[in-house]
Amino acid sequence: MIDHISLNVGNIEKSKLFYLTALAPLGFSTVQYLQNWTAIGKHNQPMLWIQQSTITRPHLALAFKAESQQQVDEFYVAAINAGGVSHGEPESRQQESSSNRLSYSAFVLDPDGHIIEVFKLLE
């Protein structure tokens, strides 16, 4: 199981605002702050570390599970309002995995072009 992910960003303050705003509907907040690093997570557990860097490529794709379709919608609105760029409005989609399950998901590009997905598996 993955404990956390570290992500290089070009502007730590802009990215910190983006991630804190976009992931707030999922219950994420700042967990720890160090010089040039910010840890974002839930229940005081860092899950996403963002680091100031001049190297932000290759672009990554990050996916976060939501507890409801409403959280997916709230993420999408919050992420766009925080400066993200739509990469797929909230809607039902087939999961691109071996399970081929149906999910309700939204995709946004962060300030550095990383793809952020939030999804809720549908029964």
XYZ file of N, CA and C in Angstrom:
369
model
N 0.850 -1.175 0.000
C 0.000 0.000 0.000
C 0.896 1.238 0.000
N 0.534 2.229 -0.754
C 1.293 3.476 -0.829
C 1.010 4.313 0.411
N 2.068 4.864 1.004
C 1.931 5.710 2.184
C 1.690 7.161 1.808
N 2.455 7.674 0.840
C 2.289 9.054 0.400
C 2.925 9.229 -0.980
N 2.660 10.367 -1.583
C 3.211 10.720 -2.891
C 3.860 12.088 -2.759
N 5.014 12.265 -3.399
C 5.677 13.565 -3.456
C 5.567 14.092 -4.883
N 5.263 15.367 -5.006
C 5.016 15.977 -6.303
C 5.804 17.276 -6.414
N 6.601 17.408 -7.468
C 7.326 18.650 -7.718
C 6.395 19.673 -8.349
N 6.447 20.912 -7.834
C 5.613 21.994 -8.356
C 6.482 23.214 -8.632
N 6.067 24.013 -9.591
C 6.831 25.191 -9.983
C 6.639 26.385 -9.065
N 5.491 26.454 -8.390
C 5.203 27.572 -7.484
C 4.489 26.991 -6.268
N 5.231 26.824 -5.186
C 4.693 26.142 -4.007
C 3.466 26.842 -3.437
N 3.463 28.166 -3.399
C 2.319 28.882 -2.821
C 1.080 28.722 -3.687
N 1.240 28.830 -5.002
C 0.107 28.658 -5.917
C -0.423 27.223 -5.853
N 0.481 26.260 -5.819
C 0.064 24.857 -5.767
C -0.535 24.504 -4.420
N 0.012 25.061 -3.338
C -0.552 24.803 -2.015
C -2.001 25.299 -1.964
N -2.235 26.496 -2.470
C -3.600 27.032 -2.512
C -4.499 26.147 -3.374
N -3.997 25.728 -4.531
C -4.779 24.874 -5.419
C -5.171 23.575 -4.718
N -4.205 22.851 -4.185
C -4.495 21.549 -3.590
C -5.346 21.656 -2.328
N -5.072 22.642 -1.489
C -5.888 22.791 -0.280
C -7.330 23.127 -0.626
N -7.539 23.961 -1.634
C -8.888 24.328 -2.058
C -9.577 23.162 -2.773
N -8.868 22.543 -3.726
C -9.467 21.472 -4.526
C -9.785 20.233 -3.702
N -8.935 19.901 -2.737
C -9.128 18.669 -1.970
C -9.870 18.875 -0.648
N -10.225 20.120 -0.324
C -10.987 20.397 0.902
C -12.311 19.615 0.942
N -13.046 19.479 -0.177
C -14.293 18.703 -0.115
C -14.076 17.241 0.292
N -12.853 16.728 0.139
C -12.545 15.353 0.517
C -12.000 15.268 1.944
N -11.902 16.417 2.618
C -11.432 16.432 3.997
C -9.937 16.624 4.156
N -9.245 17.012 3.098
C -7.802 17.223 3.156
C -7.486 18.609 3.714
N -6.361 18.707 4.407
C -5.884 19.981 4.934
C -4.363 19.911 5.059
N -3.737 21.033 5.418
C -2.290 21.034 5.643
C -1.988 20.218 6.891
N -1.075 19.286 6.768
C -0.679 18.435 7.877
C 0.678 18.879 8.430
N 1.564 19.287 7.534
C 2.901 19.691 7.955
C 3.461 20.667 6.932
N 4.271 21.595 7.419
C 4.908 22.556 6.527
C 6.381 22.640 6.876
N 7.221 22.455 5.894
C 8.658 22.625 6.029
C 9.101 23.593 4.937
N 10.286 24.127 5.044
C 10.770 25.035 4.008
C 10.746 24.323 2.654
N 10.050 24.898 1.704
C 9.905 24.383 0.335
C 9.094 23.084 0.229
N 8.459 22.624 1.301
C 7.622 21.427 1.287
C 6.321 21.711 2.019
N 5.229 21.153 1.534
C 3.961 21.181 2.267
C 3.355 19.791 2.176
N 2.919 19.267 3.310
C 2.250 17.963 3.346
C 0.756 18.197 3.524
N -0.023 17.572 2.658
C -1.471 17.675 2.689
C -2.010 16.270 2.933
N -3.011 16.160 3.794
C -3.553 14.844 4.078
C -4.824 14.905 4.894
N -5.122 13.780 5.522
C -6.321 13.645 6.345
C -5.922 13.022 7.675
N -6.638 13.394 8.727
C -6.432 12.805 10.053
C -4.974 12.910 10.497
N -4.353 14.048 10.202
C -2.969 14.332 10.582
C -1.962 13.378 9.930
N -2.357 12.730 8.840
C -1.487 11.799 8.112
C -1.151 12.389 6.742
N 0.130 12.727 6.493
C 0.493 13.244 5.170
C 0.206 12.211 4.082
N -0.436 12.663 3.007
C -0.709 11.783 1.872
C -0.084 12.337 0.595
N -0.023 13.666 0.496
C 0.536 14.319 -0.679
C 1.525 15.387 -0.226
N 2.781 15.190 -0.573
C 3.815 16.194 -0.300
C 4.045 16.959 -1.594
N 3.977 18.287 -1.530
C 4.329 19.098 -2.701
C 5.621 19.846 -2.377
N 6.517 19.878 -3.351
C 7.838 20.450 -3.171
C 8.131 21.469 -4.267
N 8.656 22.628 -3.859
C 9.109 23.636 -4.814
C 10.261 23.053 -5.624
N 10.175 23.154 -6.952
C 11.209 22.601 -7.814
C 11.186 23.291 -9.172
N 12.298 23.236 -9.860
C 12.342 23.733 -11.236
C 11.983 22.614 -12.216
N 11.903 21.383 -11.722
C 11.566 20.228 -12.560
C 10.165 19.758 -12.193
N 9.216 19.946 -13.103
C 7.821 19.541 -12.842
C 7.331 18.519 -13.863
N 8.209 17.992 -14.667
C 7.854 16.984 -15.667
C 8.662 15.730 -15.407
N 8.225 14.580 -15.766
C 7.006 14.341 -16.520
C 5.764 14.597 -15.663
N 4.679 14.897 -16.345
C 3.432 15.124 -15.621
C 2.926 13.807 -15.050
N 2.343 13.909 -13.864
C 1.789 12.745 -13.188
C 0.266 12.786 -13.229
N -0.332 11.632 -13.008
C -1.783 11.534 -12.844
C -2.032 11.007 -11.442
N -2.799 11.766 -10.652
C -3.133 11.384 -9.283
C -4.634 11.190 -9.197
N -5.063 10.117 -8.537
C -6.488 9.853 -8.372
C -6.805 9.708 -6.888
N -7.888 10.359 -6.474
C -8.341 10.315 -5.085
C -9.761 9.777 -5.051
N -10.035 8.875 -4.108
C -11.387 8.333 -3.945
C -12.248 9.319 -3.168
N -13.458 9.476 -3.639
C -14.452 10.298 -2.948
C -15.444 9.375 -2.251
N -16.129 9.917 -1.269
C -17.151 9.152 -0.562
C -18.529 9.314 -1.194
N -18.667 10.322 -2.081
C -19.973 10.562 -2.704
C -19.789 11.277 -4.040
N -20.819 11.242 -4.846
C -20.803 11.991 -6.096
C -20.759 13.484 -5.804
N -21.384 13.896 -4.713
C -21.368 15.308 -4.331
C -19.932 15.780 -4.075
N -19.106 14.948 -3.452
C -17.715 15.331 -3.235
C -16.976 15.498 -4.557
N -17.283 14.659 -5.529
C -16.675 14.789 -6.858
C -17.052 16.145 -7.455
N -18.339 16.477 -7.393
C -18.806 17.766 -7.921
C -18.150 18.931 -7.189
N -18.069 18.834 -5.859
C -17.479 19.909 -5.065
C -15.983 20.059 -5.359
N -15.284 18.929 -5.533
C -13.880 18.981 -5.920
C -13.717 19.736 -7.228
N -14.524 19.370 -8.216
C -14.394 19.957 -9.550
C -14.578 21.476 -9.496
N -15.616 21.932 -8.835
C -15.883 23.374 -8.715
C -14.744 24.057 -7.964
N -14.324 23.467 -6.839
C -13.250 24.063 -6.039
C -11.945 24.120 -6.821
N -11.628 23.052 -7.547
C -10.384 23.010 -8.316
C -10.381 24.046 -9.440
N -11.491 24.183 -10.144
C -11.587 25.186 -11.211
C -11.480 26.585 -10.606
N -12.172 26.825 -9.500
C -12.104 28.133 -8.841
C -10.710 28.445 -8.309
N -9.918 27.408 -8.037
C -8.556 27.596 -7.526
C -7.529 27.717 -8.652
N -7.991 27.765 -9.900
C -7.075 27.954 -11.025
C -6.787 26.713 -11.833
N -7.446 25.596 -11.501
C -7.268 24.390 -12.295
C -7.957 24.511 -13.642
N -7.574 23.642 -14.561
C -8.150 23.633 -15.905
C -8.893 22.319 -16.096
N -10.128 22.397 -16.571
C -10.932 21.197 -16.770
C -10.238 20.232 -17.725
N -10.247 18.966 -17.341
C -9.709 17.899 -18.184
C -10.760 16.787 -18.303
N -11.978 17.100 -17.829
C -13.098 16.158 -17.887
C -14.104 16.475 -16.803
N -15.239 17.047 -17.199
C -16.280 17.415 -16.235
C -16.818 16.185 -15.520
N -17.419 16.378 -14.335
C -17.979 15.242 -13.600
C -19.038 14.509 -14.430
N -18.871 13.193 -14.539
C -19.838 12.343 -15.227
C -19.522 10.882 -14.956
N -20.437 10.009 -15.318
C -20.213 8.564 -15.182
C -19.289 8.102 -16.300
N -18.302 7.274 -15.925
C -17.319 6.769 -16.880
C -16.953 5.329 -16.519
N -16.496 4.593 -17.513
C -15.913 3.283 -17.247
C -14.509 3.520 -16.688
N -14.175 2.842 -15.572
C -12.834 2.923 -15.005
C -11.859 2.296 -15.995
N -10.739 2.927 -16.201
C -9.718 2.385 -17.099
C -8.800 1.462 -16.308
N -9.330 0.313 -15.944
C -8.554 -0.671 -15.195
C -9.067 -2.056 -15.553
N -8.443 -3.052 -14.990
C -8.861 -4.419 -15.297
C -10.274 -4.714 -14.787
N -10.716 -3.966 -13.780
C -12.059 -4.204 -13.242
C -13.152 -3.647 -14.141
N -12.819 -2.623 -14.928
C -13.752 -2.019 -15.869
C -15.067 -1.626 -15.199
N -14.979 -1.145 -13.949
C -16.171 -0.738 -13.215
C -16.586 0.674 -13.610
N -17.820 0.992 -13.323
C -18.364 2.312 -13.602
C -18.062 3.235 -12.421
N -17.654 4.457 -12.729
C -17.406 5.439 -11.675
C -17.981 6.787 -12.089
N -18.136 7.641 -11.105
C -18.504 9.035 -11.323
C -17.232 9.796 -11.034
N -16.679 10.490 -12.043
C -15.365 11.095 -11.879
C -15.255 12.442 -12.567
N -14.251 13.188 -12.119
C -13.913 14.485 -12.713
C -12.400 14.587 -12.787
N -11.907 15.287 -13.804
C -10.476 15.452 -14.019
C -10.151 16.936 -14.169
N -9.056 17.351 -13.514
C -8.597 18.740 -13.578
C -7.084 18.736 -13.716
N -6.560 19.682 -14.495
C -5.115 19.888 -14.569
C -4.723 20.896 -13.500
N -3.694 20.569 -12.713
C -3.223 21.487 -11.676
C -2.370 22.587 -12.321
N -1.843 23.546 -11.551
C -1.066 24.647 -12.144
C 0.161 24.211 -12.937
N 0.676 23.002 -12.701
C 1.839 22.509 -13.435
C 1.479 21.519 -14.536
N 0.183 21.241 -14.728
C -0.249 20.328 -15.770
C -0.424 18.888 -15.329
N -0.250 18.597 -14.030
C -0.507 17.253 -13.521
C -2.019 17.000 -13.557
N -2.416 15.766 -13.877
C -3.829 15.401 -13.948
C -4.294 14.943 -12.569
N -5.335 15.583 -12.070
C -5.914 15.222 -10.784
C -7.322 14.699 -11.039
N -7.563 13.473 -10.591
C -8.879 12.836 -10.751
C -9.467 12.600 -9.367
N -10.754 12.841 -9.231
C -11.489 12.434 -8.041
C -12.654 11.604 -8.540
N -12.849 10.431 -7.906
C -13.888 9.519 -8.390
C -14.614 8.821 -7.242
N -15.831 8.422 -7.541
C -16.646 7.608 -6.653
C -17.076 6.395 -7.468
N -16.697 5.192 -7.009
C -17.142 3.986 -7.704
C -18.646 3.849 -7.562
N -19.300 3.460 -8.647
C -20.742 3.273 -8.654
C -21.037 1.787 -8.552
N -22.045 1.466 -7.802
C -22.420 0.054 -7.583
C -23.174 -0.469 -8.758
